[in-house]
Amino acid sequence: MNIILFGPPGAGKGTQAAILEETYGIKHLSTGDMLRAEIASESELGRRVKGIIDAGDLVSDDIMIELISNRIDQPDCAKGFILDGFPRTVAQAHALDTMLQAKERNLDAVIQLEVDEEELISRILKRAEETGGARADDNEETLRNRLQVYRRQTEPVLPYYRDKDMLKTVDGMQDIETVTKDIRAILDPLA
Ligand code: AMP
């Protein structure tokens, strides 16, 4: 089973993906985590993307598409994957379709987590406090840019999946367990 968890920063994609990874035995792929690992290892790619991520802007489509294309070919994705943070642009969504077709794989569902903007901001600022500011982009100013980038560049991906009749929406304002229950009601019949 291959799915996309879709939503703005702070919507709970990472939290839910970690639970779904256990439930269905499919791999959680967070592009943000992958990029942060590149930065931590001081790789060539890490050096190229650090400034972009710290500013809350988007890394180029070419880089992201190649990263995901290589990652889903790894053996740990054989049973399926949960995309968290990809696709973030319409071009990425198109490229994902093309690559999955070439790999003879399908997308089973796109689940959108809906959360009010004020709640997103308070969740991320809380995360920044709890993690002692581990993420340079979890501050109020960068967060506002990330939300604007989401609205301008990422939200336009939604109609693409809506038109394909693949989009399911879950109320992400509920507690973690209830959100999981709602997602499972969508995915259990597909598993
Ligand atoms: P996240 O952990 O998903 O919030 O991602 C952190 C940062 O990584 C984002 O603000 C972007 O700078 C970058 N990033 C992650 N995924 C993508 C993507 N699919 N396309 C472009 N940039 C991305």
GROMACS .gro file of C-alpha atoms and ligand atoms in nm:
model
  214
    1MET     CA    1   0.000   0.000   0.000
    2ASN     CA    2   0.142   0.336  -0.105
    3ILE     CA    3  -0.005   0.653   0.040
    4ILE     CA    4   0.052   1.025   0.073
    5LEU     CA    5  -0.009   1.210   0.399
    6PHE     CA    6  -0.082   1.566   0.301
    7GLY     CA    7  -0.109   1.882   0.507
    8PRO     CA    8   0.065   2.195   0.630
    9PRO     CA    9   0.357   2.198   0.876
   10GLY     CA   10   0.230   2.100   1.219
   11ALA     CA   11  -0.074   1.908   1.091
   12GLY     CA   12   0.048   1.583   1.248
   13LYS     CA   13   0.174   1.404   0.936
   14GLY     CA   14   0.491   1.278   1.105
   15THR     CA   15   0.305   1.159   1.415
   16GLN     CA   16   0.043   0.971   1.214
   17ALA     CA   17   0.296   0.831   0.965
   18ALA     CA   18   0.496   0.676   1.251
   19ILE     CA   19   0.180   0.503   1.378
   20LEU     CA   20   0.074   0.386   1.030
   21GLU     CA   21   0.423   0.249   0.965
   22GLU     CA   22   0.373   0.014   1.260
   23THR     CA   23   0.012  -0.068   1.176
   24TYR     CA   24   0.060  -0.160   0.811
   25GLY     CA   25   0.431  -0.246   0.793
   26ILE     CA   26   0.493   0.016   0.527
   27LYS     CA   27   0.784   0.260   0.531
   28HIS     CA   28   0.747   0.617   0.655
   29LEU     CA   29   0.938   0.849   0.423
   30SER     CA   30   0.970   1.205   0.550
   31THR     CA   31   1.150   1.420   0.294
   32GLY     CA   32   1.219   1.676   0.568
   33ASP     CA   33   1.393   1.406   0.778
   34MET     CA   34   1.587   1.287   0.474
   35LEU     CA   35   1.710   1.640   0.403
   36ARG     CA   36   1.796   1.704   0.769
   37ALA     CA   37   2.001   1.380   0.767
   38GLU     CA   38   2.191   1.509   0.463
   39ILE     CA   39   2.265   1.833   0.648
   40ALA     CA   40   2.375   1.648   0.963
   41SER     CA   41   2.613   1.428   0.761
   42GLU     CA   42   2.754   1.739   0.591
   43SER     CA   43   2.710   1.583   0.249
   44GLU     CA   44   2.736   1.784  -0.070
   45LEU     CA   45   2.355   1.779  -0.097
   46GLY     CA   46   2.323   1.883   0.269
   47ARG     CA   47   2.541   2.185   0.209
   48ARG     CA   48   2.335   2.283  -0.095
   49VAL     CA   49   1.998   2.270   0.081
   50LYS     CA   50   2.075   2.399   0.432
   51GLY     CA   51   2.012   2.769   0.363
   52ILE     CA   52   1.688   2.694   0.178
   53ILE     CA   53   1.550   2.479   0.460
   54ASP     CA   54   1.655   2.723   0.732
   55ALA     CA   55   1.464   2.997   0.547
   56GLY     CA   56   1.153   2.778   0.514
   57ASP     CA   57   1.164   2.779   0.134
   58LEU     CA   58   1.134   2.477  -0.093
   59VAL     CA   59   1.425   2.272  -0.221
   60SER     CA   60   1.418   2.237  -0.602
   61ASP     CA   61   1.181   1.989  -0.760
   62ASP     CA   62   1.467   1.812  -0.943
   63ILE     CA   63   1.650   1.733  -0.620
   64MET     CA   64   1.337   1.616  -0.442
   65ILE     CA   65   1.215   1.399  -0.727
   66GLU     CA   66   1.548   1.222  -0.757
   67LEU     CA   67   1.567   1.174  -0.379
   68ILE     CA   68   1.224   1.010  -0.363
   69SER     CA   69   1.267   0.808  -0.680
   70ASN     CA   70   1.584   0.647  -0.542
   71ARG     CA   71   1.440   0.601  -0.194
   72ILE     CA   72   1.129   0.408  -0.294
   73ASP     CA   73   1.344   0.160  -0.485
   74GLN     CA   74   1.506   0.049  -0.158
   75PRO     CA   75   1.404  -0.296  -0.024
   76ASP     CA   76   1.241  -0.147   0.288
   77CYS     CA   77   0.977   0.015   0.063
   78ALA     CA   78   0.885  -0.311  -0.111
   79LYS     CA   79   0.566  -0.353   0.095
   80GLY     CA   80   0.472   0.009   0.051
   81PHE     CA   81   0.542   0.360   0.172
   82ILE     CA   82   0.389   0.662   0.338
   83LEU     CA   83   0.501   0.990   0.183
   84ASP     CA   84   0.522   1.270   0.441
   85GLY     CA   85   0.622   1.606   0.292
   86PHE     CA   86   0.618   1.497  -0.072
   87PRO     CA   87   0.479   1.603  -0.317
   88ARG     CA   88   0.491   1.971  -0.221
   89THR     CA   89   0.440   2.122  -0.569
   90VAL     CA   90   0.222   2.036  -0.866
   91ALA     CA   91   0.540   1.949  -1.063
   92GLN     CA   92   0.637   1.699  -0.792
   93ALA     CA   93   0.291   1.543  -0.805
   94HIS     CA   94   0.318   1.497  -1.183
   95ALA     CA   95   0.669   1.356  -1.151
   96LEU     CA   96   0.551   1.114  -0.883
   97ASP     CA   97   0.285   0.979  -1.119
   98THR     CA   98   0.536   0.934  -1.397
   99MET     CA   99   0.790   0.761  -1.175
  100LEU     CA  100   0.534   0.527  -1.019
  101GLN     CA  101   0.410   0.430  -1.364
  102ALA     CA  102   0.768   0.358  -1.477
  103LYS     CA  103   0.821   0.147  -1.164
  104GLU     CA  104   0.483  -0.024  -1.216
  105ARG     CA  105   0.359   0.086  -0.876
  106ASN     CA  106   0.035   0.253  -0.769
  107LEU     CA  107  -0.077   0.524  -0.535
  108ASP     CA  108  -0.361   0.397  -0.314
  109ALA     CA  109  -0.475   0.709  -0.131
  110VAL     CA  110  -0.397   1.071  -0.053
  111ILE     CA  111  -0.501   1.169   0.298
  112GLN     CA  112  -0.524   1.536   0.381
  113LEU     CA  113  -0.500   1.641   0.747
  114GLU     CA  114  -0.692   1.965   0.801
  115VAL     CA  115  -0.586   2.191   1.089
  116ASP     CA  116  -0.659   2.560   1.162
  117GLU     CA  117  -0.371   2.797   1.111
  118GLU     CA  118  -0.360   2.920   1.472
  119GLU     CA  119  -0.341   2.564   1.597
  120LEU     CA  120  -0.052   2.491   1.355
  121ILE     CA  121   0.146   2.784   1.487
  122SER     CA  122   0.092   2.691   1.850
  123ARG     CA  123   0.183   2.325   1.784
  124ILE     CA  124   0.508   2.412   1.609
  125LEU     CA  125   0.614   2.667   1.868
  126LYS     CA  126   0.546   2.403   2.133
  127ARG     CA  127   0.757   2.153   1.936
  128ALA     CA  128   1.037   2.412   1.920
  129GLU     CA  129   1.026   2.446   2.299
  130GLU     CA  130   1.015   2.071   2.361
  131THR     CA  131   1.306   1.998   2.127
  132GLY     CA  132   1.515   2.288   2.254
  133GLY     CA  133   1.514   2.456   1.914
  134ALA     CA  134   1.663   2.153   1.736
  135ARG     CA  135   1.508   2.265   1.408
  136ALA     CA  136   1.633   2.602   1.285
  137ASP     CA  137   1.308   2.646   1.089
  138ASP     CA  138   1.077   2.602   1.391
  139ASN     CA  139   1.070   2.970   1.487
  140GLU     CA  140   0.776   3.204   1.443
  141GLU     CA  141   0.916   3.406   1.153
  142THR     CA  142   1.028   3.108   0.944
  143LEU     CA  143   0.711   2.925   1.034
  144ARG     CA  144   0.501   3.206   0.886
  145ASN     CA  145   0.702   3.175   0.565
  146ARG     CA  146   0.656   2.795   0.563
  147LEU     CA  147   0.280   2.839   0.596
  148GLN     CA  148   0.278   3.092   0.312
  149VAL     CA  149   0.487   2.858   0.096
  150TYR     CA  150   0.239   2.582   0.180
  151ARG     CA  151  -0.058   2.793   0.072
  152ARG     CA  152   0.107   2.919  -0.247
  153GLN     CA  153   0.295   2.615  -0.371
  154THR     CA  154   0.163   2.307  -0.195
  155GLU     CA  155  -0.212   2.361  -0.157
  156PRO     CA  156  -0.250   2.377  -0.538
  157VAL     CA  157  -0.160   2.006  -0.538
  158LEU     CA  158  -0.494   1.923  -0.372
  159PRO     CA  159  -0.719   1.972  -0.679
  160TYR     CA  160  -0.486   1.744  -0.874
  161TYR     CA  161  -0.570   1.450  -0.647
  162ARG     CA  162  -0.930   1.560  -0.596
  163ASP     CA  163  -0.984   1.542  -0.972
  164LYS     CA  164  -0.842   1.190  -0.973
  165ASP     CA  165  -1.089   1.104  -0.694
  166MET     CA  166  -0.805   1.002  -0.465
  167LEU     CA  167  -0.830   1.271  -0.200
  168LYS     CA  168  -0.966   1.190   0.147
  169THR     CA  169  -0.986   1.455   0.416
  170VAL     CA  170  -0.946   1.392   0.789
  171ASP     CA  171  -1.007   1.646   1.067
  172GLY     CA  172  -0.658   1.692   1.211
  173MET     CA  173  -0.786   1.907   1.502
  174GLN     CA  174  -0.896   1.593   1.687
  175ASP     CA  175  -0.675   1.407   1.934
  176ILE     CA  176  -0.404   1.177   1.795
  177GLU     CA  177  -0.600   0.853   1.855
  178THR     CA  178  -0.913   0.982   1.684
  179VAL     CA  179  -0.716   1.104   1.383
  180THR     CA  180  -0.554   0.758   1.359
  181LYS     CA  181  -0.896   0.593   1.382
  182ASP     CA  182  -1.030   0.811   1.099
  183ILE     CA  183  -0.728   0.736   0.881
  184ARG     CA  184  -0.759   0.363   0.949
  185ALA     CA  185  -1.123   0.371   0.847
  186ILE     CA  186  -0.998   0.487   0.505
  187LEU     CA  187  -0.695   0.259   0.479
  188ASP     CA  188  -0.811  -0.069   0.635
  189PRO     CA  189  -1.030  -0.156   0.334
  190LEU     CA  190  -0.730  -0.094   0.105
  191ALA     CA  191  -0.474  -0.293   0.307
  192AMP     P1  192   0.928   1.918   0.677
  192AMP     O1  193   1.007   1.843   0.780
  192AMP     O2  194   0.841   1.830   0.594
  192AMP     O3  195   0.853   2.036   0.734
  192AMP     O4  196   1.035   1.978   0.575
  192AMP     C1  197   1.134   2.071   0.618
  192AMP     C2  198   1.188   2.149   0.499
  192AMP     O5  199   1.249   2.062   0.405
  192AMP     C3  200   1.083   2.225   0.417
  192AMP     O6  201   1.049   2.350   0.474
  192AMP     C4  202   1.157   2.241   0.284
  192AMP     O7  203   1.257   2.340   0.291
  192AMP     C5  204   1.228   2.107   0.272
  192AMP     N1  205   1.143   2.006   0.201
  192AMP     C6  206   1.091   1.891   0.254
  192AMP     N2  207   1.019   1.824   0.161
  192AMP     C7  208   1.026   1.897   0.048
  192AMP     C8  209   0.971   1.883  -0.083
  192AMP     N3  210   0.894   1.777  -0.114
  192AMP     N4  211   0.998   1.979  -0.174
  192AMP     C9  212   1.076   2.085  -0.144
  192AMP     N5  213   1.130   2.106  -0.024
  192AMP    C10  214   1.107   2.014   0.073
   0.00000   0.00000   0.00000
